Short mmCIF file of C-alpha atoms in Angstrom, two decimals:
data_model
loop_
_atom_site.label_atom_id
_atom_site.label_comp_id
_atom_site.label_asym_id
_atom_site.label_seq_id
_atom_site.Cartn_x
_atom_site.Cartn_y
_atom_site.Cartn_z
CA MET Y 1 44.43 111.60 11.89
CA ALA Y 2 43.28 108.37 13.49
CA SER Y 3 41.80 110.23 16.39
CA ILE Y 4 39.91 112.53 14.07
CA ARG Y 5 38.61 109.58 12.16
CA ARG Y 6 37.39 108.09 15.38
CA TRP Y 7 35.39 111.20 16.14
CA ILE Y 8 33.95 111.22 12.67
CA GLY Y 9 33.18 107.57 13.12
CA ILE Y 10 31.14 108.48 16.13
CA LYS Y 11 29.05 110.71 13.92
CA ILE Y 12 28.51 107.95 11.42
CA SER Y 13 27.80 105.30 13.94
CA SER Y 14 25.64 107.56 16.03
CA ARG Y 15 22.66 105.77 14.61
CA ARG Y 16 23.60 102.74 16.60
CA ILE Y 17 24.37 104.37 19.92
CA ASN Y 18 21.96 105.85 22.30
CA TYR Y 19 21.64 109.56 21.75
CA PHE Y 20 21.76 110.34 25.38
CA SER Y 21 24.75 108.14 26.19
CA SER Y 22 27.17 109.40 28.76
CA GLU Y 23 30.07 109.21 26.34
CA VAL Y 24 28.46 111.59 23.97
CA LYS Y 25 27.64 114.02 26.73
CA LEU Y 26 31.24 113.97 27.90
CA ALA Y 27 32.45 114.59 24.40
CA ALA Y 28 30.00 117.42 24.05
CA SER Y 29 31.20 119.07 27.23
CA TYR Y 30 34.82 118.68 26.10
CA PHE Y 31 34.37 120.29 22.72
CA GLY Y 32 32.14 123.11 23.72
CA ASN Y 33 28.47 123.62 24.06
CA ASN Y 34 27.63 124.73 20.56
CA ILE Y 35 24.94 122.61 19.14
CA GLN Y 36 24.44 122.04 15.50
CA LYS Y 37 21.37 120.18 14.72
CA ARG Y 38 21.53 120.13 10.98
CA LYS Y 39 23.10 116.94 9.72
CA PHE Y 40 22.73 115.04 12.88
CA SER Y 41 19.06 115.69 12.94
CA GLU Y 42 18.74 114.35 9.42
CA ASP Y 43 20.41 111.11 10.38
CA LYS Y 44 18.30 110.98 13.40
CA GLU Y 45 15.16 111.34 11.35
CA GLN Y 46 16.24 108.55 9.09
CA TYR Y 47 16.91 106.34 12.05
CA LEU Y 48 13.60 107.14 13.57
CA LYS Y 49 11.89 106.41 10.32
CA GLN Y 50 13.48 103.01 10.24
CA GLU Y 51 12.47 102.48 13.77
CA GLY Y 52 9.02 103.58 12.93
CA LYS Y 53 8.86 101.10 10.08
CA GLU Y 54 9.97 98.35 12.32
CA ILE Y 55 7.43 99.32 14.85
CA CYS Y 56 4.76 99.28 12.14
CA LYS Y 57 5.75 95.84 11.14
CA ASN Y 58 5.66 94.63 14.65
CA ASN Y 59 2.40 96.24 15.57
CA GLN Y 60 -0.35 95.70 13.13
CA ASN Y 61 -2.22 98.80 14.30
CA SER Y 62 -0.72 101.06 11.67
CA LYS Y 63 -2.40 104.27 12.47
CA LYS Y 64 -1.78 104.07 16.15
CA THR Y 65 1.77 103.26 15.57
CA GLU Y 66 2.17 106.10 13.15
CA GLU Y 67 0.73 108.48 15.60
CA ASN Y 68 2.89 107.15 18.30
CA ALA Y 69 5.86 107.43 16.10
CA GLN Y 70 5.14 110.99 15.27
CA LYS Y 71 4.64 111.85 18.84
CA LYS Y 72 7.88 110.23 19.69
CA LEU Y 73 9.64 112.12 16.94
CA SER Y 74 8.33 115.41 18.04
CA SER Y 75 9.17 114.80 21.67
CA LEU Y 76 12.63 113.68 20.81
CA LEU Y 77 13.26 116.60 18.52
CA ALA Y 78 12.14 118.97 21.15
CA SER Y 79 14.35 117.57 23.81
CA MET Y 80 17.28 116.93 21.54
CA LYS Y 81 20.49 118.34 22.75
CA VAL Y 82 23.01 116.29 20.96
CA ASP Y 83 25.71 118.22 19.20
CA THR Y 84 27.51 117.33 16.07
CA LEU Y 85 31.03 116.78 17.06
CA SER Y 86 32.37 116.14 13.65
CA LEU Y 87 31.38 119.50 12.28
CA LYS Y 88 32.69 121.25 15.34
CA MET Y 89 35.84 119.28 15.03
CA LYS Y 90 36.29 120.33 11.47
CA SER Y 91 36.05 123.97 12.30
CA ASN Y 92 38.58 123.70 15.14
CA ILE Y 93 41.09 121.62 13.34
CA ASP Y 94 42.89 123.26 10.44
CA LEU Y 95 44.36 120.49 8.37
CA ASN Y 96 47.09 121.68 6.12
CA LEU Y 97 46.78 118.85 3.69
CA SER Y 98 48.90 118.88 0.59
CA LYS Y 99 47.01 120.09 -2.36
CA PRO Y 100 48.02 119.59 -5.95
CA LYS Y 101 49.22 122.68 -7.74
CA PRO Y 102 46.48 124.33 -9.66
CA LYS Y 103 47.08 123.39 -13.26
CA ARG Y 104 46.52 126.35 -15.46
CA LYS Y 105 44.28 125.69 -18.36
CA LYS Y 106 45.18 127.30 -21.65
CA GLY Y 107 42.20 129.52 -21.59
CA ALA Y 108 42.92 130.68 -18.10
CA MET Y 109 46.60 131.22 -19.04
CA LYS Y 110 45.73 133.53 -21.81
CA SER Y 111 43.70 135.79 -19.62
CA HIS Y 112 46.42 135.75 -17.01
CA ILE Y 113 49.04 136.63 -19.56
CA GLU Y 114 46.94 139.44 -20.89
CA GLN Y 115 46.66 140.88 -17.42
CA GLU Y 116 50.37 140.73 -16.95
CA LYS Y 117 51.10 142.16 -20.33
CA LEU Y 118 49.14 145.17 -19.33
CA SER Y 119 51.45 145.62 -16.39
CA TYR Y 120 54.51 145.49 -18.61
CA GLU Y 121 54.28 149.21 -18.72
CA GLU Y 122 55.61 149.34 -15.18
CA LEU Y 123 58.83 147.60 -16.20
CA ASP Y 124 61.53 148.94 -18.48
CA GLU Y 125 61.56 148.07 -22.14
CA GLN Y 126 64.94 146.46 -21.79
CA LEU Y 127 63.66 144.18 -19.11
CA VAL Y 128 60.71 143.20 -21.25
CA THR Y 129 62.89 142.29 -24.18
CA ALA Y 130 65.27 140.43 -21.87
CA VAL Y 131 62.40 138.46 -20.40
CA LYS Y 132 61.20 137.50 -23.83
CA ASP Y 133 64.65 136.38 -24.90
CA VAL Y 134 65.13 134.33 -21.77
CA ALA Y 135 61.77 132.67 -22.22
CA ASN Y 136 62.63 131.77 -25.79
CA ILE Y 137 66.05 130.37 -24.84
CA LEU Y 138 64.77 128.28 -21.97
CA GLY Y 139 62.24 126.53 -24.15
CA GLY Y 140 59.17 124.77 -22.97
CA ASN Y 141 56.18 126.97 -22.53
CA SER Y 142 57.61 130.39 -23.25
CA ASP Y 143 54.45 132.19 -22.21
CA GLU Y 144 54.46 130.57 -18.81
CA THR Y 145 58.08 131.44 -18.19
CA GLU Y 146 57.51 134.97 -19.34
CA SER Y 147 54.65 135.45 -16.98
CA GLU Y 148 56.57 134.02 -14.02
CA LEU Y 149 59.55 136.23 -14.69
CA VAL Y 150 57.38 139.27 -15.00
CA GLN Y 151 55.71 138.45 -11.71
CA LYS Y 152 59.02 138.32 -9.94
CA LEU Y 153 60.25 141.49 -11.52
CA ARG Y 154 57.12 143.27 -10.48
CA VAL Y 155 57.68 142.20 -6.92
CA HIS Y 156 61.18 143.67 -7.12
CA VAL Y 157 59.86 146.92 -8.49
CA GLN Y 158 57.33 147.20 -5.72
CA GLN Y 159 59.94 146.56 -3.08
CA THR Y 160 62.24 149.22 -4.49
CA GLN Y 161 59.39 151.68 -4.59
CA LYS Y 162 58.62 150.99 -0.97
CA ALA Y 163 62.26 151.49 -0.08
CA CYS Y 164 62.30 154.75 -1.93
CA GLU Y 165 59.25 155.94 -0.11
CA ALA Y 166 60.76 154.94 3.22
CA ASN Y 167 63.98 156.83 2.48
CA GLY Y 168 62.07 159.80 1.18
CA SER Y 169 63.99 160.04 -2.08
CA GLN Y 170 62.84 159.60 -5.60
CA ASP Y 171 65.94 157.79 -6.74
CA GLY Y 172 66.14 154.07 -6.23
CA GLY Y 173 67.87 153.67 -2.84
CA SER Y 174 71.50 153.44 -3.88
CA LEU Y 175 74.06 151.53 -1.93
CA SER Y 176 76.06 154.62 -1.15
CA LYS Y 177 73.13 156.19 0.67
CA ILE Y 178 72.66 153.05 2.70
CA PHE Y 179 76.32 153.10 3.69
CA LEU Y 180 76.22 156.76 4.70
CA GLY Y 181 74.59 155.99 7.99
CA MET Y 182 76.85 153.08 8.79
CA LYS Y 183 80.14 153.29 10.66
CA ILE Y 184 83.09 150.94 10.56
CA ASP Y 185 83.41 148.87 13.72
CA ARG Y 186 87.01 149.36 14.76
CA SER Y 187 86.67 147.82 18.21
CA LYS Y 188 89.05 144.88 18.48
CA PRO Y 189 87.61 141.74 20.00
CA LYS Y 190 88.88 141.36 23.53
CA LEU Y 191 90.85 138.17 24.11
CA ASP Y 192 89.80 136.85 27.48
CA PRO Y 193 92.40 134.85 29.38
CA GLY Y 194 90.12 131.87 29.70
CA HIS Y 195 89.94 131.24 25.99
CA SER Y 196 93.37 130.25 24.81
CA LEU Y 197 94.24 131.23 21.30
CA HIS Y 198 97.80 130.05 21.85
CA SER Y 199 96.88 126.64 20.59
CA TYR Y 200 96.20 128.19 17.20
CA PRO Y 201 99.54 129.43 16.00
CA ASP Y 202 98.11 130.61 12.68
CA SER Y 203 96.96 134.16 12.93
CA LYS Y 204 94.20 133.40 10.44
CA MET Y 205 92.63 130.80 12.67
CA ALA Y 206 92.89 133.09 15.66
CA VAL Y 207 91.15 135.86 13.77
CA GLU Y 208 88.44 133.51 12.64
CA ILE Y 209 87.85 132.29 16.16
CA SER Y 210 87.82 135.79 17.61
CA SER Y 211 85.37 136.90 14.91
CA LEU Y 212 83.16 133.90 15.67
CA ARG Y 213 83.06 134.81 19.30
CA THR Y 214 82.09 138.39 18.62
CA SER Y 215 79.46 137.46 16.07
CA GLU Y 216 77.83 134.88 18.32
CA LYS Y 217 75.50 137.43 19.80
CA SER Y 218 74.40 138.91 16.51
CA VAL Y 219 73.77 135.60 14.76
CA SER Y 220 70.53 133.85 15.47
CA TYR Y 221 70.44 130.63 17.39
CA ASP Y 222 69.34 128.51 14.47
CA SER Y 223 72.16 129.50 12.19
CA LEU Y 224 74.92 128.52 14.62
CA SER Y 225 76.63 125.28 13.79
CA VAL Y 226 76.17 122.31 16.05
CA SER Y 227 79.82 122.06 16.98
CA SER Y 228 80.10 125.61 18.23
CA GLU Y 229 76.95 125.15 20.29
CA PHE Y 230 78.30 122.01 21.79
CA GLN Y 231 81.59 123.67 22.55
CA ARG Y 232 79.83 126.52 24.28
CA ASN Y 233 77.87 124.16 26.45
CA MET Y 234 80.90 122.04 27.25
CA LYS Y 235 83.38 124.79 28.09
CA PRO Y 236 82.78 126.63 31.30
CA LYS Y 237 82.26 130.37 31.00
CA SER Y 238 85.59 132.10 31.35
CA ILE Y 239 86.15 135.44 33.01
CA THR Y 240 86.60 138.15 30.44
CA GLY Y 241 89.08 140.91 31.11
CA ARG Y 242 91.56 141.05 33.93
CA VAL Y 243 90.93 139.79 37.39
CA ASP Y 244 92.27 141.71 40.39
CA LEU Y 245 92.65 139.33 43.29
CA PHE Y 246 92.98 141.99 46.01
CA ALA Y 247 90.21 144.36 44.91
CA SER Y 248 87.50 143.32 47.36
CA GLU Y 249 87.69 142.51 51.05
CA PRO Y 250 88.99 139.11 52.02
CA LEU Y 251 86.59 136.43 53.14
CA ASN Y 252 88.82 135.27 56.00
CA ILE Y 253 88.10 131.64 55.41
CA PHE Y 254 91.68 130.56 55.91
CA LEU Y 255 93.04 131.58 59.29
CA THR Y 256 96.57 130.28 58.85
CA PRO Y 257 99.06 132.65 57.23
CA ASP Y 258 99.84 132.32 53.58
CA LYS Y 259 102.23 129.51 53.06
CA LYS Y 260 104.14 129.18 49.86
CA ILE Y 261 103.05 126.02 48.15
CA THR Y 262 106.18 124.23 47.14
CA ASP Y 263 105.95 121.27 44.89
CA VAL Y 264 109.32 120.02 46.00
CA SER Y 265 109.29 116.36 46.82
CA ASN Y 266 111.90 114.41 48.68
CA THR Y 267 112.27 111.59 46.24
CA LYS Y 268 114.62 112.04 43.37
CA ILE Y 269 112.52 110.13 40.93
CA LEU Y 270 109.52 112.38 41.48
CA GLU Y 271 111.69 115.44 40.99
CA ILE Y 272 112.94 114.07 37.77
CA LEU Y 273 109.41 113.27 36.66
CA GLN Y 274 108.24 116.76 37.57
CA LYS Y 275 111.03 118.29 35.53
CA GLN Y 276 110.15 116.01 32.67
CA GLU Y 277 106.53 117.01 32.90
CA LEU Y 278 107.42 120.71 32.77
CA LYS Y 279 109.58 120.05 29.78
CA MET Y 280 106.80 118.22 28.01
CA LEU Y 281 104.39 121.06 28.64
CA VAL Y 282 106.74 123.55 27.10
CA THR Y 283 107.95 121.64 24.10
CA GLN Y 284 105.67 121.07 21.18
CA PRO Y 285 105.96 117.96 19.06
CA PRO Y 286 107.16 118.56 15.52
CA ARG Y 287 104.40 119.60 13.20
CA ASN Y 288 105.91 118.05 10.11
CA GLY Y 289 108.82 116.01 8.84
CA PHE Y 290 111.04 119.04 8.37
CA GLU Y 291 110.74 120.06 11.98
CA GLU Y 292 111.46 116.51 13.03
CA MET Y 293 114.64 116.47 10.98
CA ILE Y 294 115.73 119.80 12.47
CA GLN Y 295 115.23 118.41 15.93
CA LEU Y 296 117.27 115.33 15.16
CA THR Y 297 120.15 117.32 13.69
CA GLU Y 298 120.22 119.54 16.77
CA GLN Y 299 120.31 116.47 18.98
CA GLY Y 300 123.09 115.06 16.83
CA LYS Y 301 121.25 111.99 15.64
CA LEU Y 302 121.09 113.18 12.05
CA TRP Y 303 124.13 114.32 10.17
CA THR Y 304 124.33 117.65 8.42
CA PHE Y 305 124.24 117.38 4.67
CA PRO Y 306 126.47 117.56 2.66
CA ILE Y 307 128.42 115.30 4.99
CA ASN Y 308 131.57 116.82 6.45
CA ASN Y 309 134.02 114.13 7.46
CA GLU Y 310 135.69 116.39 9.98
CA ALA Y 311 132.45 117.49 11.57
CA GLY Y 312 131.51 116.91 15.16
CA HIS Y 313 129.36 113.90 14.50
CA PHE Y 314 132.53 111.86 14.54
CA ILE Y 315 133.43 111.63 18.18
CA GLY Y 316 136.03 114.15 19.32
CA LEU Y 317 137.02 115.39 15.90
CA GLU Y 318 136.39 118.99 16.83
CA GLU Y 319 138.89 118.71 19.67
CA GLU Y 320 141.27 116.86 17.43
CA ALA Y 321 141.29 119.71 14.96
CA ASN Y 322 142.71 121.98 17.68
CA ILE Y 323 145.65 119.69 18.45
CA GLU Y 324 148.79 120.42 16.44
CA PHE Y 325 150.64 117.84 14.40
CA HIS Y 326 153.89 118.04 16.38
CA GLN Y 327 152.12 116.66 19.41
CA HIS Y 328 151.41 113.51 17.48
CA ILE Y 329 154.78 113.07 15.87
CA PHE Y 330 157.36 114.13 18.41
CA LEU Y 331 157.02 111.66 21.24
CA GLU Y 332 160.69 111.24 22.14
CA HIS Y 333 160.34 113.38 25.24
CA LEU Y 334 158.16 110.64 26.69
CA LEU Y 335 161.09 108.22 26.53
CA GLU Y 336 163.09 110.06 29.14
CA VAL Y 337 161.60 107.77 31.74
CA PHE Y 338 163.12 104.65 30.16
CA PRO Y 339 166.78 103.62 30.25
CA LYS Y 340 168.82 105.35 27.57
CA GLN Y 341 170.45 102.20 26.26
CA GLY Y 342 169.65 98.61 25.91
CA PRO Y 343 166.90 96.50 24.41
CA ILE Y 344 164.19 98.31 26.24
CA ARG Y 345 165.14 101.62 24.70
CA HIS Y 346 165.23 99.99 21.32
CA PHE Y 347 161.85 98.52 21.87
CA MET Y 348 160.34 101.80 23.02
CA GLU Y 349 161.77 103.72 20.12
CA LEU Y 350 160.03 101.34 17.81
CA VAL Y 351 156.85 101.85 19.75
CA THR Y 352 157.09 105.64 19.51
CA THR Y 353 157.81 105.60 15.78
CA GLY Y 354 154.78 103.40 15.30
CA LEU Y 355 152.59 105.69 17.33
CA SER Y 356 153.79 108.83 15.59
CA GLN Y 357 152.80 107.29 12.30
CA ASN Y 358 149.36 106.34 13.56
CA PRO Y 359 146.77 108.95 12.56
CA TYR Y 360 143.82 107.22 14.18
CA LEU Y 361 144.77 107.53 17.81
CA THR Y 362 144.44 110.57 19.94
CA VAL Y 363 147.50 112.00 21.68
CA GLU Y 364 146.10 110.91 24.99
CA ARG Y 365 145.86 107.33 23.91
CA LYS Y 366 149.41 107.36 22.64
CA LYS Y 367 150.62 108.65 25.93
CA ASP Y 368 148.59 105.99 27.69
CA HIS Y 369 150.35 103.31 25.64
CA ILE Y 370 153.76 104.53 26.60
CA GLU Y 371 152.68 104.93 30.20
CA TRP Y 372 151.54 101.33 30.28
CA PHE Y 373 154.90 100.09 29.06
CA ARG Y 374 156.66 102.14 31.65
CA ARG Y 375 154.57 100.60 34.41
CA TYR Y 376 155.02 97.13 33.01
CA PHE Y 377 158.73 97.44 32.86
CA LYS Y 378 158.85 98.79 36.37
CA GLU Y 379 156.98 95.77 37.61
CA LYS Y 380 159.27 93.42 35.75
CA GLU Y 381 162.41 95.24 36.79
CA GLN Y 382 163.75 92.30 38.74
CA ILE Y 383 163.38 89.97 35.82
CA LEU Y 384 165.04 92.42 33.52
CA GLU Y 385 167.93 92.79 35.85
CA ASP Y 386 168.30 89.07 36.10
CA SER Y 387 168.22 88.72 32.37
CA GLY Y 388 170.71 91.47 32.01
CA ALA Y 389 168.67 93.86 29.90
CA LEU Y 390 169.01 96.83 32.19
CA SER Y 391 172.75 96.56 32.66
CA GLU Y 392 173.45 96.92 28.98
CA MET E 1 109.05 84.64 4.64
CA PHE E 2 111.28 87.38 5.92
CA LEU E 3 109.16 88.01 8.98
CA SER E 4 108.68 84.33 9.64
CA LEU E 5 112.43 83.86 9.69
CA LEU E 6 112.77 86.72 12.11
CA VAL E 7 110.07 85.34 14.32
CA SER E 8 111.46 81.83 14.28
CA ARG E 9 114.81 83.12 15.45
CA LEU E 10 113.37 85.15 18.27
CA PRO E 11 113.79 83.98 21.80
CA ILE E 12 110.91 81.92 23.08
CA GLN E 13 109.56 84.73 25.18
CA THR E 14 108.88 86.95 22.18
CA ARG E 15 107.81 84.32 19.74
CA THR E 16 104.24 83.87 20.85
CA LEU E 17 101.83 86.10 18.97
CA LEU E 18 104.37 88.92 18.62
CA GLN E 19 103.11 90.53 21.80
CA TYR E 20 105.14 92.83 23.96
CA VAL E 21 106.62 90.08 26.08
CA PRO E 22 109.66 91.03 28.18
CA CYS E 23 112.67 89.44 26.53
CA ARG E 24 116.29 89.67 27.55
CA TYR E 25 117.85 89.80 24.15
CA LYS E 26 116.77 91.05 20.75
CA TYR E 27 119.18 88.89 18.81
CA PRO E 28 117.91 86.26 16.41
CA ASP E 29 119.78 83.47 18.14
CA TRP E 30 121.30 82.53 21.49
CA LYS E 31 124.58 81.90 19.72
CA MET E 32 124.39 85.44 18.51
CA VAL E 33 123.97 86.53 22.11
CA ARG E 34 127.15 84.75 23.09
CA ASP E 35 128.94 86.24 20.12
CA ALA E 36 127.85 89.67 21.24
CA LYS E 37 129.30 89.02 24.68
CA ARG E 38 132.59 88.00 23.14
CA ARG E 39 132.74 91.14 21.05
CA LYS E 40 132.19 93.25 24.12
CA MET E 41 134.98 91.44 25.89
CA VAL E 42 137.31 91.86 22.93
CA LYS E 43 136.72 95.58 23.00
CA GLU E 44 137.45 95.71 26.71
CA TYR E 45 140.77 93.87 26.52
CA ALA E 46 141.88 95.10 23.14
CA GLN E 47 144.56 97.57 24.22
CA LEU E 48 145.99 95.27 26.85
CA ARG E 49 146.23 92.38 24.48
CA LEU E 50 147.89 94.57 21.88
CA ASN E 51 150.55 95.70 24.30
CA ILE E 52 151.27 92.24 25.63
CA ASN E 53 151.43 90.84 22.15
CA SER E 54 153.86 93.55 21.14
CA LEU E 55 156.14 92.37 23.96
CA ARG E 56 155.78 88.80 22.80
CA LYS E 57 156.21 89.28 19.08
CA ASN E 58 159.70 90.73 19.03
CA ASP E 59 163.18 89.42 19.35
CA ILE E 60 164.73 92.47 21.01
CA LEU E 61 163.45 92.00 24.52
CA PRO E 62 164.87 89.22 26.68
CA VAL E 63 163.34 85.81 26.44
CA GLN E 64 162.30 85.72 30.05
CA LEU E 65 160.17 88.74 29.59
CA ARG E 66 158.55 87.25 26.57
CA GLU E 67 157.72 84.07 28.39
CA ILE E 68 156.15 86.02 31.21
CA ALA E 69 154.13 87.93 28.64
CA ASP E 70 152.97 84.64 27.14
CA ALA E 71 151.80 83.49 30.51
CA GLU E 72 150.04 86.75 31.11
CA ILE E 73 148.11 86.70 27.88
CA ALA E 74 147.07 83.13 28.43
CA ALA E 75 145.71 84.12 31.82
CA LEU E 76 143.36 86.62 30.28
CA PRO E 77 139.76 85.43 29.66
CA LYS E 78 139.28 83.35 26.58
CA ASP E 79 136.47 85.46 25.14
CA SER E 80 138.78 88.47 24.94
CA SER E 81 140.50 86.80 21.99
CA ILE E 82 139.44 88.19 18.65
CA THR E 83 139.76 84.80 17.03
CA ARG E 84 136.73 83.61 18.97
CA VAL E 85 134.48 86.23 17.43
CA ASN E 86 132.35 84.88 14.60
CA ASN E 87 130.88 87.11 11.95
CA ARG E 88 127.37 85.75 11.84
CA CYS E 89 124.51 86.77 9.61
CA ALA E 90 122.71 89.68 11.21
CA ILE E 91 119.24 88.38 10.39
CA THR E 92 119.51 84.61 10.53
CA SER E 93 122.68 84.17 12.65
CA ARG E 94 124.14 81.83 10.10
CA PRO E 95 127.81 81.15 10.98
CA ARG E 96 128.97 80.38 7.48
CA GLY E 97 128.55 81.89 4.06
CA ASN E 98 128.50 85.50 5.17
CA LEU E 99 129.42 88.60 3.27
CA ARG E 100 131.44 91.06 5.30
CA ARG E 101 130.19 94.22 3.65
CA TRP E 102 126.54 93.52 4.32
CA ARG E 103 126.92 91.32 7.40
CA LEU E 104 124.43 88.90 5.87
CA SER E 105 124.44 85.28 4.92
CA ARG E 106 124.35 84.43 1.25
CA ILE E 107 120.74 83.28 1.40
CA MET E 108 119.44 86.45 3.01
CA TRP E 109 121.61 88.51 0.75
CA ARG E 110 120.15 86.85 -2.28
CA HIS E 111 116.64 87.30 -0.98
CA LEU E 112 117.09 91.01 -0.38
CA ALA E 113 118.93 91.56 -3.64
CA ASP E 114 116.09 89.98 -5.57
CA TYR E 115 113.61 92.30 -3.94
CA ASN E 116 115.82 95.33 -4.59
CA TYR E 117 116.67 96.11 -1.00
CA LEU E 118 120.41 96.26 -1.52
CA SER E 119 121.60 99.45 -3.09
CA GLY E 120 123.83 99.03 -6.11
CA VAL E 121 123.28 95.29 -6.35
CA GLN E 122 122.13 93.93 -9.63
CA ARG E 123 121.93 90.55 -11.28
CA ALA E 124 125.21 89.85 -13.05
CA MET E 125 125.04 89.66 -16.77
CA TRP E 126 127.99 89.95 -19.10
#
C-alpha cells in the first residue's frame, strides 16, 4: 500500500517535478508505454497557467508574455509524452479491499422478496410452510430469514436437477443408484516390514494406522495433520513387500569369503551385559499395576493372597511338607555312635528328646546338632577318660 | 520434622543436600552400624554357642568337661554374645525407651501414632 501511495504521490507532486525527468521516464518504461493524457494534462495546464501568471507578473509586457505562454503551451502539449502512472497502476492492481455488506433498504427488500415469492412455485408446499414457520420461530426480521432460506433451497433444487440431468433419470438421484456403480474395496493393506505395528498391541490402533497409510494417497496434502507429515519426513522410506537377497547378481565388492559374524566376546562381563541387553529387548515393562503385581508374585517378592502359611514363600516349607513326621521324632538311631551307658548317653538322650520335640528345625539341622556333639566328644575323649565318664 | 530427623542421623557423606553421595552405611547412626555387626556375628555363632552352653548348663557331664566348655565359650568373640545386642529405635537409633513390636522409640512411636501411621493404634480413652 505504501508503495502504491508513493506512485500516486508522484502524480500529485508532478507539478513540482520536471516533466521530462529521468525518473519519470524510467517509471514510464517500467509500467508500459501506454500514455494517458487526460488528467495529467489537466494538471499540467493548471501548472502552466500558474507559471504564465507568474511570468506576467514578472514581465510587464502582458501581451507578449501571453503569446509566449500560449506558444509554450502548445509546444509542450505537442511534445508531451508523459504518461499517467497512477491510472495505469490502478488498472493493473486489483485491490480486494473489504467492503461493507450492502445494507438492504426496506423498499429494496420488498421487491426482492416479491421476486423470490414468485419462485416459490419451484419448491414444494411443505418446504414453503416449513420456511415460514422457521422464520417465525427464529424471530428478528422474518422476511429476511425467509428469503435467505428460500435462496439456499433453490440452490439445492438446481443442483439436484443438474444431477438428474447428468444421470439421465427423472427421479432425484437416489443413493442406491449412486452405490450401484461402486464396489467394496476388499484389498487388505499390505504391512511392510519396515513399519512395525508390533509396538501397537491393540488391534484397533494397528487398523487405524494401516488405514491411515492407505488413505494417505487419496487425501489431499492440506488435510493431512502436521504430525503425520512430520513423521513421514522423519522416517526413512521402508521397503514394502519381501526382499529377496539372492535375486540379482552379486556386486563382488567383498572378496573374502563369508564369515559368520559372531558377537562373542572374551570378557565375561561383556557377555553378561549382552545377555542382559537381549533380555531387556524381549521383555516389556509392565503396562499397569496389575501386571507389575503379577511379575512380583512370579518372582516371589509378593505373596499370594489369601496368605497360605505353608506356601513356598516361607523358605523350604515345600520340601518340609514332603518329609514324614517319624524322621523328626525318632532320632535314637543316631545315638548308636555314642557309648551306650554313662553320663554322655544320658546327655545325648536328653538332646534327642529335645530335638524331637522341636518343630522349627529341619531334620538336617537336627542331625547336624548330634553330629557336632559326636565330634566334640571325640576330641575330648582323653579328658572324658581321665574324668571317668567313659568307663562307666 | 520426620525427614529432618532422618537427615540429621545420616552419615556425614549423605547429609549434604541429599545428593547421591556414596555412603557406606544406610543406618541412622554409627552405633546402629556397630549393632548391626553384632547381630550378624550373633547369627553366625548362634548354633555353636547353643551347643557349648548346653554342655555347660548341666550337671550330668563331668566337671572337667564343663570347665573346658567354659573356656571355649569365653574364647569366642565378644560380639557373638546375644547380650551385647541392643534393640535400638529403627529411625532415631535411640537405645532406650523402645517398643519391641514396632522397633521404635517412644518418641517416634508417638509421632507416628498421632499422624495415623500405625495400624490399630488409637489414643486411649476409657
